[in-house]
Tab-separated table of C-alpha atoms and ligand atoms in Angstrom:
chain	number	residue	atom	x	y	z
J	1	UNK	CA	-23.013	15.007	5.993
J	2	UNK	CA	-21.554	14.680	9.357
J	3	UNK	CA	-18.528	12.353	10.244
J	4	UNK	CA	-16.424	11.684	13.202
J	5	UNK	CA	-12.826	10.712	13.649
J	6	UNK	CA	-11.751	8.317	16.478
J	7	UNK	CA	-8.085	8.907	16.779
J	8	UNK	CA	-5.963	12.153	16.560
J	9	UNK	CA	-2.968	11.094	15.466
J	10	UNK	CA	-0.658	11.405	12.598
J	11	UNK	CA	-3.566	9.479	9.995
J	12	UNK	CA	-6.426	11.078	11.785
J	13	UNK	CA	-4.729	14.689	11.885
J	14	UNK	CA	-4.450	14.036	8.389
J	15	UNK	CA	-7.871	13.011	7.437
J	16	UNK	CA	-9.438	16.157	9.119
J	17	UNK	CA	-6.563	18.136	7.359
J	18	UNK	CA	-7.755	16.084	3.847
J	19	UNK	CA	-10.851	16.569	4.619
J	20	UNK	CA	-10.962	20.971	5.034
J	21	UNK	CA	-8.354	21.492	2.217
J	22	UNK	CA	-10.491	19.651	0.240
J	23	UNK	CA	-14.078	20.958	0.968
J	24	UNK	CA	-14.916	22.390	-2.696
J	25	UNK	CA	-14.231	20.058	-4.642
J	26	UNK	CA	-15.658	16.808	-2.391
J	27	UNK	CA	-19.802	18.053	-2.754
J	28	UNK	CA	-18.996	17.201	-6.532
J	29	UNK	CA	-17.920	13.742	-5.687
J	30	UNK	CA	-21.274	13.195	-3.303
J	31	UNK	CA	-24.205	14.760	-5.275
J	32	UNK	CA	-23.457	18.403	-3.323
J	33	UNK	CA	-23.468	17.096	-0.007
J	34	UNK	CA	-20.778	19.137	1.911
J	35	UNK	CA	-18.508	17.063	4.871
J	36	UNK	CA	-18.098	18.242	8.151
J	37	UNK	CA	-16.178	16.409	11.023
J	38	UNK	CA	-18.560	16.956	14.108
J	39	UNK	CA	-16.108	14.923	16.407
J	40	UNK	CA	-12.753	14.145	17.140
J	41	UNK	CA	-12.496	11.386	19.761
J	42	UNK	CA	-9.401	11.311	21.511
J	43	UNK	CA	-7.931	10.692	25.198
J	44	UNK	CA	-5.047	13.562	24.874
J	45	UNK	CA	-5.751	17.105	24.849
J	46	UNK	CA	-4.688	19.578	21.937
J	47	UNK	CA	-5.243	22.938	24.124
J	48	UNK	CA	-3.877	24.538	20.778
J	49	UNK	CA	-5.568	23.095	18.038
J	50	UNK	CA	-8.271	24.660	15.795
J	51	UNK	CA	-10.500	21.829	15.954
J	52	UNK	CA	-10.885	22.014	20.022
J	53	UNK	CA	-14.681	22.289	20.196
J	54	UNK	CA	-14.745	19.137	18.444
J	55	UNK	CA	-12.952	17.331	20.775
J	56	UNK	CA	-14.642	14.852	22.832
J	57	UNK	CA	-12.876	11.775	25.096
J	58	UNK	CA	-16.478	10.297	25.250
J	59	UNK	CA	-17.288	7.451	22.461
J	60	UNK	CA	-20.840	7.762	23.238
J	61	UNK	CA	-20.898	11.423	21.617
J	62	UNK	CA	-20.170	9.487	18.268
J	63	UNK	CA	-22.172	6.647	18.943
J	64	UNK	CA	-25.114	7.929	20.145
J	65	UNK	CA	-25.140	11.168	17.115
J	66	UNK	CA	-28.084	10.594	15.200
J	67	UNK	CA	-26.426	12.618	11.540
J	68	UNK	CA	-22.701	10.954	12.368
J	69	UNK	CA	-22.981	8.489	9.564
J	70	UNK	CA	-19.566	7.563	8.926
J	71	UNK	CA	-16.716	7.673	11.254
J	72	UNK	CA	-12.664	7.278	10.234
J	73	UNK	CA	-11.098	4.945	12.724
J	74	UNK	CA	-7.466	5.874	13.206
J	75	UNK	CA	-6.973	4.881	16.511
J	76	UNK	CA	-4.566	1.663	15.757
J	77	UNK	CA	-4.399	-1.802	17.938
J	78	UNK	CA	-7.380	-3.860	18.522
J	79	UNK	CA	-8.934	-2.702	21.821
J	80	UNK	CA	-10.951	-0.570	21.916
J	81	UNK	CA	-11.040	0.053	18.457
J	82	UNK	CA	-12.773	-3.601	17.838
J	83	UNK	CA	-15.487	-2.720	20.514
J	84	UNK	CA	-15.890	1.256	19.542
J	85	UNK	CA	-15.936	-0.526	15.281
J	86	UNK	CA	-18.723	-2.870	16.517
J	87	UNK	CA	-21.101	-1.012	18.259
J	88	UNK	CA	-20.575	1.702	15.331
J	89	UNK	CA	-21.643	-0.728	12.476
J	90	UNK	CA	-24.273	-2.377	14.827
J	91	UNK	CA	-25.663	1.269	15.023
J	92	UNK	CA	-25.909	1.258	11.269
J	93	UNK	CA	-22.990	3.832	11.142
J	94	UNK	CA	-20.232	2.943	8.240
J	95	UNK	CA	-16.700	2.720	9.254
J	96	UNK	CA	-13.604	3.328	7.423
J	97	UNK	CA	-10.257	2.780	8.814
J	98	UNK	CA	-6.440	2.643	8.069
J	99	UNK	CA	-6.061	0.135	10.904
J	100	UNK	CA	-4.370	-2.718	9.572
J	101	UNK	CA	-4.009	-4.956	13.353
J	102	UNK	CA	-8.134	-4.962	13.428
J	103	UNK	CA	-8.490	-5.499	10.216
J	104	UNK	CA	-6.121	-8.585	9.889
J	105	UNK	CA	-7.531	-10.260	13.370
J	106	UNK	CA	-11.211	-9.190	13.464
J	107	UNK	CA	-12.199	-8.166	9.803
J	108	UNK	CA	-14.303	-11.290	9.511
J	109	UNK	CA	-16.501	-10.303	12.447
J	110	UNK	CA	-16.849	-6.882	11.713
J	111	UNK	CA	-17.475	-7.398	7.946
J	112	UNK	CA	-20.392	-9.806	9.111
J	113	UNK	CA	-21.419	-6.874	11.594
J	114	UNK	CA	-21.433	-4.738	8.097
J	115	UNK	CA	-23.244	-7.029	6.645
J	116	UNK	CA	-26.243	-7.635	8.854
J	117	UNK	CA	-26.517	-3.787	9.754
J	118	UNK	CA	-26.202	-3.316	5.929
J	119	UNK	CA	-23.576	-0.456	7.299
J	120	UNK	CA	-19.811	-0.403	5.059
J	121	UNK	CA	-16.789	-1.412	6.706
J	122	UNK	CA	-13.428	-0.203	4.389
J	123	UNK	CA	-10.430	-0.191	4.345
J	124	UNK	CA	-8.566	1.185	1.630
J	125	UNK	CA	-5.894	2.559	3.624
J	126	UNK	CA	-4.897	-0.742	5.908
J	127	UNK	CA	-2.549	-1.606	2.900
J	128	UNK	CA	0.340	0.409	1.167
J	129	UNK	CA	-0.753	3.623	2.385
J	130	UNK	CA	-1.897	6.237	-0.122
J	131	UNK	CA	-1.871	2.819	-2.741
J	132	UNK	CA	-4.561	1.946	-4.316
J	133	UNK	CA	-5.031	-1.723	-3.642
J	134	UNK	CA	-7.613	-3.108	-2.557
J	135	UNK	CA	-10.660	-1.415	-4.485
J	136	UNK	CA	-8.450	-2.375	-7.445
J	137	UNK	CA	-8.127	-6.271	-6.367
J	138	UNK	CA	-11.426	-6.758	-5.658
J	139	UNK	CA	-12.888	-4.618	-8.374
J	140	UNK	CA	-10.516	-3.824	-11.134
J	141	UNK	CA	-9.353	-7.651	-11.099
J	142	UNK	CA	-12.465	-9.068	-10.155
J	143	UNK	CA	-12.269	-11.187	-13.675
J	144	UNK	CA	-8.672	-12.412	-12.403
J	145	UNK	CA	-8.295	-16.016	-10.896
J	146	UNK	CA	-5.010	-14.632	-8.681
J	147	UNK	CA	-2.363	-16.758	-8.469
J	148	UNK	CA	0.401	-15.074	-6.724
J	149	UNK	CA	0.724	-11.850	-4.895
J	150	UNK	CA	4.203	-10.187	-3.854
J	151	UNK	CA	4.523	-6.514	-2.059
J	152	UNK	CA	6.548	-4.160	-0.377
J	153	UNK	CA	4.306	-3.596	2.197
J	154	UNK	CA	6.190	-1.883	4.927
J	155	UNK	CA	7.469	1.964	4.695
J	156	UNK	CA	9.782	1.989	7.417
J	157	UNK	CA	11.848	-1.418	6.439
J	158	UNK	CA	12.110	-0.533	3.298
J	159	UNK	CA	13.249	2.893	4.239
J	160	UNK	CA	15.761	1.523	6.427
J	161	UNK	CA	17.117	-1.098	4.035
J	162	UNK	CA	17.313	1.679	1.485
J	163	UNK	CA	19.520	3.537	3.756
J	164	UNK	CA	21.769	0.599	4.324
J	165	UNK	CA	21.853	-0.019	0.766
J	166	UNK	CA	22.559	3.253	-0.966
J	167	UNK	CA	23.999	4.845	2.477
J	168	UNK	CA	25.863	2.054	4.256
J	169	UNK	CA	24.093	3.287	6.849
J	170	UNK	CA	23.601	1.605	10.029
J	171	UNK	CA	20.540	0.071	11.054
J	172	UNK	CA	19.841	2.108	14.143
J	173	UNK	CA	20.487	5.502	12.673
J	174	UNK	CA	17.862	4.356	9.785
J	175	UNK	CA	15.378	3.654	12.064
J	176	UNK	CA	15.689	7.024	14.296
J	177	UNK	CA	15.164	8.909	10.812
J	178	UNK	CA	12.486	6.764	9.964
J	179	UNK	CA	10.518	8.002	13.162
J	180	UNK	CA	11.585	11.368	13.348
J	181	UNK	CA	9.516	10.989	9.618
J	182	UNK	CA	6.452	9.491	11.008
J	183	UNK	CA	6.737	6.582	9.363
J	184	UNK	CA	7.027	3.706	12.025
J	185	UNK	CA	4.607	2.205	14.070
J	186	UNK	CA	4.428	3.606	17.863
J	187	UNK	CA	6.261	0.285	18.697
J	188	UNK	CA	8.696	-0.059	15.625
J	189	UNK	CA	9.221	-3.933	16.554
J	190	UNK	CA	5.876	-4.000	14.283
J	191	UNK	CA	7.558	-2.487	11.331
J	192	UNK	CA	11.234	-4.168	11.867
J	193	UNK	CA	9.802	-7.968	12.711
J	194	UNK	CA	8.003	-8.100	10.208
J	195	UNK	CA	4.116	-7.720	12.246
J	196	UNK	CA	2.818	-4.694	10.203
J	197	UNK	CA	3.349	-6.083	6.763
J	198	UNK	CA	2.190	-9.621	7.986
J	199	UNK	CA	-1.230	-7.982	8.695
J	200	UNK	CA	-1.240	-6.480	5.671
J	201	UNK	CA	-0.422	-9.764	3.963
J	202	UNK	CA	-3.302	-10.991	6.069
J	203	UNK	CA	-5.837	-8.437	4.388
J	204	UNK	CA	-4.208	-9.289	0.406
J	205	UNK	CA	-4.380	-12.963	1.004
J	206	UNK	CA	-7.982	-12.747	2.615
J	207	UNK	CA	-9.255	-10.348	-0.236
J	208	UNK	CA	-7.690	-12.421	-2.761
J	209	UNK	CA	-8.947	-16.182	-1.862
J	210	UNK	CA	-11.980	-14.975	0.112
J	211	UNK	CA	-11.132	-16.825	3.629
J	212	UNK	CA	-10.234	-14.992	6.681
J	213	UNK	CA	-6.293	-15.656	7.375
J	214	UNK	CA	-5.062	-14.644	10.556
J	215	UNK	CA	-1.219	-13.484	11.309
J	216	UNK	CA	-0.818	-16.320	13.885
J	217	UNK	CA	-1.137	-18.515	10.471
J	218	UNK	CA	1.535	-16.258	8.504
J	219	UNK	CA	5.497	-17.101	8.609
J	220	UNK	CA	7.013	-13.712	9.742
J	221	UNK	CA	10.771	-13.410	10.101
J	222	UNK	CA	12.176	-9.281	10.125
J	223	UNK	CA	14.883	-7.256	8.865
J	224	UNK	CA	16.520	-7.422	12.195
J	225	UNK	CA	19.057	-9.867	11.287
J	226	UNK	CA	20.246	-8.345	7.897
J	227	UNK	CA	23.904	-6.813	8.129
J	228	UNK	CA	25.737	-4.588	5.458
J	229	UNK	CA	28.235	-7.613	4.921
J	230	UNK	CA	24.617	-9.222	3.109
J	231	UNK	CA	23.424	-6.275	1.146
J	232	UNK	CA	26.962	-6.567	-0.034
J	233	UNK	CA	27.134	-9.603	-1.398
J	234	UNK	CA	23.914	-9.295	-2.939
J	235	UNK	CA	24.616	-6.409	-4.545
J	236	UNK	CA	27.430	-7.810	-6.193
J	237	UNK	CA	24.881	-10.786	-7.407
J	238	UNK	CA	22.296	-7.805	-8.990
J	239	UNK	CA	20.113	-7.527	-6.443
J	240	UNK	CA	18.757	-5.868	-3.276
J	241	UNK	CA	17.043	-7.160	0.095
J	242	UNK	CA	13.440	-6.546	0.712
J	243	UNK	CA	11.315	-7.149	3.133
J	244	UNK	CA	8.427	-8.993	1.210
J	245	UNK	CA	4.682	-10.301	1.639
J	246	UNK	CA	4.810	-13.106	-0.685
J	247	UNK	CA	0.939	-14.800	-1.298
J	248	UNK	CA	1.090	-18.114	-3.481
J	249	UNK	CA	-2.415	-19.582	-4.266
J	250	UNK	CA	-1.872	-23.599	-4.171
J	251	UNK	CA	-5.428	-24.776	-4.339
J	252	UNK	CA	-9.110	-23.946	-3.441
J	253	UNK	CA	-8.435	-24.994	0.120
J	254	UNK	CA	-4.571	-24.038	0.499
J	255	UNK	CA	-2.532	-21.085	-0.004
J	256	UNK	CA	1.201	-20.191	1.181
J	257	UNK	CA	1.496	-16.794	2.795
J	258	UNK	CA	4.589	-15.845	4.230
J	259	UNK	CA	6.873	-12.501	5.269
J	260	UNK	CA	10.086	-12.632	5.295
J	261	UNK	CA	13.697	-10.757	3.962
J	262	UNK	CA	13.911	-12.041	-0.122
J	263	UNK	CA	16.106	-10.857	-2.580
J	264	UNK	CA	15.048	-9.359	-5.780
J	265	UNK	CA	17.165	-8.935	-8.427
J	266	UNK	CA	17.429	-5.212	-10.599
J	267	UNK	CA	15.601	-6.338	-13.312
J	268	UNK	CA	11.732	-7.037	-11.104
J	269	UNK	CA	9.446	-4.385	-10.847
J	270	UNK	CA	10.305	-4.616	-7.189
J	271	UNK	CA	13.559	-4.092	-6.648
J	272	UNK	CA	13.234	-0.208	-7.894
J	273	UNK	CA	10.618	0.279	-4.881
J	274	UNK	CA	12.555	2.851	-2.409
J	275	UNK	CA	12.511	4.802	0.688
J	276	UNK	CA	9.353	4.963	2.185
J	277	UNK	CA	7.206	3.339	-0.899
J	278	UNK	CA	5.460	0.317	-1.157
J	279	UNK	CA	4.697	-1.805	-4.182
J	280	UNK	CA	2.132	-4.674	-4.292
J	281	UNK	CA	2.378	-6.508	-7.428
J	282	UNK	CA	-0.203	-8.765	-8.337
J	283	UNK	CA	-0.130	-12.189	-10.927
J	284	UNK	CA	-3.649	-12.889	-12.519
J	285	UNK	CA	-4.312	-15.837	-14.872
J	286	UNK	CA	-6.284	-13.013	-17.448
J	287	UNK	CA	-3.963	-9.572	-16.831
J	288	UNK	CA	-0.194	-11.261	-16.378
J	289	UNK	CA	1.592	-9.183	-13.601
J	290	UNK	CA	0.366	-5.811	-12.424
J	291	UNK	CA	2.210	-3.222	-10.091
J	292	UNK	CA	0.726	-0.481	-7.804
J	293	UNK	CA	3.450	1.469	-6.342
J	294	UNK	CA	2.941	4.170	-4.044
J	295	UNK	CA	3.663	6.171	-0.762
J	296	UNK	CA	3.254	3.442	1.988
J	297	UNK	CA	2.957	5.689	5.350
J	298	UNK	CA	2.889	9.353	6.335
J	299	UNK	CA	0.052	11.162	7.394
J	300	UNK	CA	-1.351	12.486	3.916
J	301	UNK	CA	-0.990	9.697	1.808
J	302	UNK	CA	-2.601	7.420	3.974
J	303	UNK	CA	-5.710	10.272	4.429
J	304	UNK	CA	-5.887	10.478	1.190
J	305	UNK	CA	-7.036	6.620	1.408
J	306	UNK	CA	-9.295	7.034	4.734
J	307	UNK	CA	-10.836	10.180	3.270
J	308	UNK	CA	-11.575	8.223	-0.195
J	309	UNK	CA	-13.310	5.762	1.766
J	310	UNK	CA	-14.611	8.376	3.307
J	311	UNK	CA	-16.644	9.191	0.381
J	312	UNK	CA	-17.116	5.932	-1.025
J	313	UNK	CA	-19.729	5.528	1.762
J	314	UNK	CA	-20.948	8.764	1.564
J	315	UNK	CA	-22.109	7.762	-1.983
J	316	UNK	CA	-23.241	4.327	-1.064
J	317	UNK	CA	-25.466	5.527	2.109
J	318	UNK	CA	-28.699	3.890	0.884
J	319	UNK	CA	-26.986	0.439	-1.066
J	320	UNK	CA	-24.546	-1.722	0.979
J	321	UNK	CA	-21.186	-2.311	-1.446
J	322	UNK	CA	-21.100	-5.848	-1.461
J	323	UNK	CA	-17.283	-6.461	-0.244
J	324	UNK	CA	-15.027	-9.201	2.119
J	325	UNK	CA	-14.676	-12.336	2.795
J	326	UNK	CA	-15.707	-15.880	4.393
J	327	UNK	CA	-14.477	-17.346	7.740
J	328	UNK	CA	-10.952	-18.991	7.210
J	329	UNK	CA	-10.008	-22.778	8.703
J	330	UNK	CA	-6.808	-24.297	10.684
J	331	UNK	CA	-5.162	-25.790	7.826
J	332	UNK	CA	-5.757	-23.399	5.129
J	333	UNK	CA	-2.756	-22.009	5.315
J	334	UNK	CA	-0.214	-24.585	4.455
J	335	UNK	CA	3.498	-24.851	5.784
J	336	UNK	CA	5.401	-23.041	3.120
J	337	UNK	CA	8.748	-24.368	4.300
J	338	UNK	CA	8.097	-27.981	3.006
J	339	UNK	CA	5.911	-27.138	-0.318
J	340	UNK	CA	7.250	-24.159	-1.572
J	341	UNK	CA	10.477	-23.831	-3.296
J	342	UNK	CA	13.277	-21.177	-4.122
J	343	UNK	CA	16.800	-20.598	-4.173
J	344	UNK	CA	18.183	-19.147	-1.246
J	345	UNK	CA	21.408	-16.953	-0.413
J	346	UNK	CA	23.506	-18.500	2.310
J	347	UNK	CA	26.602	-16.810	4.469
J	348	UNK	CA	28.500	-19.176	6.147
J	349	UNK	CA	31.866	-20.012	8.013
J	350	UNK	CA	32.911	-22.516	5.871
J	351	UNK	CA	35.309	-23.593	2.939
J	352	UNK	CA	34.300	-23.810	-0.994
J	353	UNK	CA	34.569	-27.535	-0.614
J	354	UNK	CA	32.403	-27.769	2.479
J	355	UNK	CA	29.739	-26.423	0.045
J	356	UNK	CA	30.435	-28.202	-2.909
J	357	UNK	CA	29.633	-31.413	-0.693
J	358	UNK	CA	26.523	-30.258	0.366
J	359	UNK	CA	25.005	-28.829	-2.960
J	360	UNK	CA	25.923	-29.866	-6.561
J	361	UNK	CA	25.149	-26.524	-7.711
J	362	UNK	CA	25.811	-23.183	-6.287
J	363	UNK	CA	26.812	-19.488	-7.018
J	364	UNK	CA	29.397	-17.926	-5.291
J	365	UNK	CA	28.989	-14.342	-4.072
J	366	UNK	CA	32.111	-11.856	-3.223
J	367	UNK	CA	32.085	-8.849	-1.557
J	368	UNK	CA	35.207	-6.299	-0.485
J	369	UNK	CA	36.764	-7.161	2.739
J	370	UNK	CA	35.611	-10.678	2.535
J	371	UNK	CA	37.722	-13.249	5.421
J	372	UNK	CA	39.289	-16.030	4.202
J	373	UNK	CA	36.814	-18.876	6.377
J	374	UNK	CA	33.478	-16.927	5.267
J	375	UNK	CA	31.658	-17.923	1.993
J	376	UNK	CA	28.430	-16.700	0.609
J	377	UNK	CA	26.356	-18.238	-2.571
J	378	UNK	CA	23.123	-18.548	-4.191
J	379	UNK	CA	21.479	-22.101	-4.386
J	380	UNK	CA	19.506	-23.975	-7.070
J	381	UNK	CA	15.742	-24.252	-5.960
J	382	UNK	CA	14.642	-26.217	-3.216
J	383	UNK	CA	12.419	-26.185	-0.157
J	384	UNK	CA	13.346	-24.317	3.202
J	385	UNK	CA	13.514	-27.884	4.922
J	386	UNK	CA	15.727	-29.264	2.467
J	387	UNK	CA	17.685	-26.404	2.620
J	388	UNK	CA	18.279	-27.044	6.363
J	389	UNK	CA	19.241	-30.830	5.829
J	390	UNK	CA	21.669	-29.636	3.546
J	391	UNK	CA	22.930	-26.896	6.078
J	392	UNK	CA	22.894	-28.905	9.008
J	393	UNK	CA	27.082	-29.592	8.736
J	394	UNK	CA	28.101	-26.100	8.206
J	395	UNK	CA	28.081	-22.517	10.498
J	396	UNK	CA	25.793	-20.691	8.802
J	397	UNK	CA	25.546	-16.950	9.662
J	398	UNK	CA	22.534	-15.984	7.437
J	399	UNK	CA	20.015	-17.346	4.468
J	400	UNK	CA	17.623	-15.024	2.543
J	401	UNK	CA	14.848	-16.458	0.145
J	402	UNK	CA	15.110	-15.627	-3.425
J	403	UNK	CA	11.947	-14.686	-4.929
J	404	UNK	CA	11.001	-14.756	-8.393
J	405	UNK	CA	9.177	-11.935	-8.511
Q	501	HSE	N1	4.453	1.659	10.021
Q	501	HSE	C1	3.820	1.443	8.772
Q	501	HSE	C2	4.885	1.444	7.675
Q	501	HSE	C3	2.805	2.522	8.527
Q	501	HSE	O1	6.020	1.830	7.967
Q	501	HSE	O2	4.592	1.030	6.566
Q	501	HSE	C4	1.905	2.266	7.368
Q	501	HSE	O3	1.150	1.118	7.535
């Protein structure tokens, strides 16, 4: 069976790698049929790579293939991977990608493409890597009304929060190693504001509830303002800083979805989640909490997803898998800082008794070299916005959410 890759870069180097090293034993997996990549579409040239006959910078060569059945999209960013995606699946061709950015703003039209073609369009990979995620959510917990979903869903920030919380190193330096390693996103302002994992939020929450959400209707806030002076103090209040997807189901027509620094204290499945590994764990009303844990970027790992899906569709050539979701609507998502609430970890200039006066019940936090005018503390629950009536007196220097995952 014939595929194509669109996209030669560190995933799609990887699936065509995946794909050779693992040519026995795939035919078993897809009644004997063998898998060979007939074309590599990409802009750059490789003068020195095996593959270089397969090479082509012409979509059409894909498209227009009569045995190219499936093609791995790898390319990243919307254009022209939406338009290449579309006229694929319109073809009848069944697309698999790792790219999380189409996925989160145009899965809804090309599922519906999918769907009328009766072509697959997966996308096992657009979501903690090399995790298994979302074959298990929408299969494995099919039986599950979800009510909460809460995941480590970007390598790089949590490889860089790692380093500044077992390393004390600095922010910059754990970003440089971070790239050197492959991990981060061509742009890392996707990885360190928070983007990437909002789009993968996107994909959980629209899996989950069955209506499209789009990052414009996410809350994203990055690591970008975290300092050592706060992984400090948490530290010495049992816990660690994440940057977290957090997915609340309120009713049929509202959720909360929203990505932002939390801390989570030693004892949640969570907080052991380091380096360059994700975690997604999942509440159902029938299975309690659930945890899949995994590499969340580098080239194999995620392969190892693409290629899977690879194969899913090579096995489901003749019968459409029936998979995705509905359109989603303007208020669906609902504004998390007024309806949801939490504790929160403040820093602030200010003195015990300036606190005291603005909540009756706090936790004070202390951390070595701590000045005299600076205070940090953990509050009782509340909402964000009553958090910043409560605030509005004092010169505060950071708050994290507290999650109760
Ligand atoms: N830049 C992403 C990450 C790659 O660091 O998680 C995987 O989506």
């Amino acid at each position: 069976m014939k595929v194509a890759v669109m996209g030669y870069g560190t995933v799609g180097s990887g699936v065509v790698e995946v794909i050779e090293t693992h040519a026995d034993s795939i035919p078993k997996k897809i009644g004997g049929n063998t898998l060979e990549v007939a074309h590599i579409l990409d802009l750059r040239d490789f003068p020195e790579d095996p593959h270089k006959d397969l090479f082509t910078k012409d979509f059409n060569d894909i498209l227009n293939d009569p045995e190219v059945k499936i093609v791995a999209e790898t390319m990243g960013g919307v254009n022209p991977a939406f338009d290449f995606t579309m006229k694929l699946l319109k073809a009848g061709k069944s697309v698999v990608t790792s790219n999380k950015e189409l996925v989160a703003q145009k899965g809804l039209e090309l599922l519906q493409a999918a769907e009328e073609s009766g072509s697959n369009y997966l996308f096992e990979a657009s979501v903690g890597g090399g995790i298994p995620i979302i074959r298990p959510l929408t299969q494995c917990l099919a039986a599950n009304h979800i009510e909460g979903i809460a995941g480590i869903l970007n390598g790089t920030t949590n490889f860089i929060l790692t380093m500044m919380i077992e390393e004390g190193m600095s922010f910059a330096d754990a970003l440089k190693i971070a790239q050197e390693k492959g991990y981060a996103e061509k742009d890392p302002t996707a990885d360190v504001e928070g983007h990437d994992a909002c789009r993968k939020v996107c994909i959980l929450a629209s899996l989950a509830f069955g209506k499209h959400v789009y990052p414009s209707q996410v809350e994203t806030e990055g690591i970008t303002n975290i300092t050592l002076e706060d992984v400090s103090y948490i530290n010495s209040a049992n816990g660690v800083i994440k940057l977290l997807g957090q997915i609340k189901y309120i009713n049929d027509d509202q959720i909360a979805a929203f990505v932002s620094p939390a801390v989570v204290y030693n004892g949640s499945q969570l907080a052991s989640v380091k380096d360059v590994f994700n975690a997604v764990l999942v509440r159902g009303d029938a299975v309690g909490d659930v945890c899949f844990y995994g590499p969340g970027a580098g080239k194999l790992p995620t392969a190892s997803a693409v290629v899977a899906d690879i194969i899913d569709c090579a096995k489901h050539t003749e019968r459409k898998k029936i998979f995705g979701w509905g359109a989603g609507e303007e208020d669906y998502v609902v504004d998390y800082k007024s309806s949801i609430e939490m504790p929160f970890y403040v820093r602030a200039k200010a003195s015990c008794a300036q606190v005291n006066a603005a909540f009756p019940d706090v936790k004070y936090l202390s951390r070595k070299g701590q000045p005299s005018d600076e205070v940090a503390f953990i509050t009782d629950v509340m909402t964000e916005n009553e958090l910043t009536e409560r605030l509005s007196g004092l010169e505060v220097i950071n708050t994290i959410k507290v999650t109760n995952y």
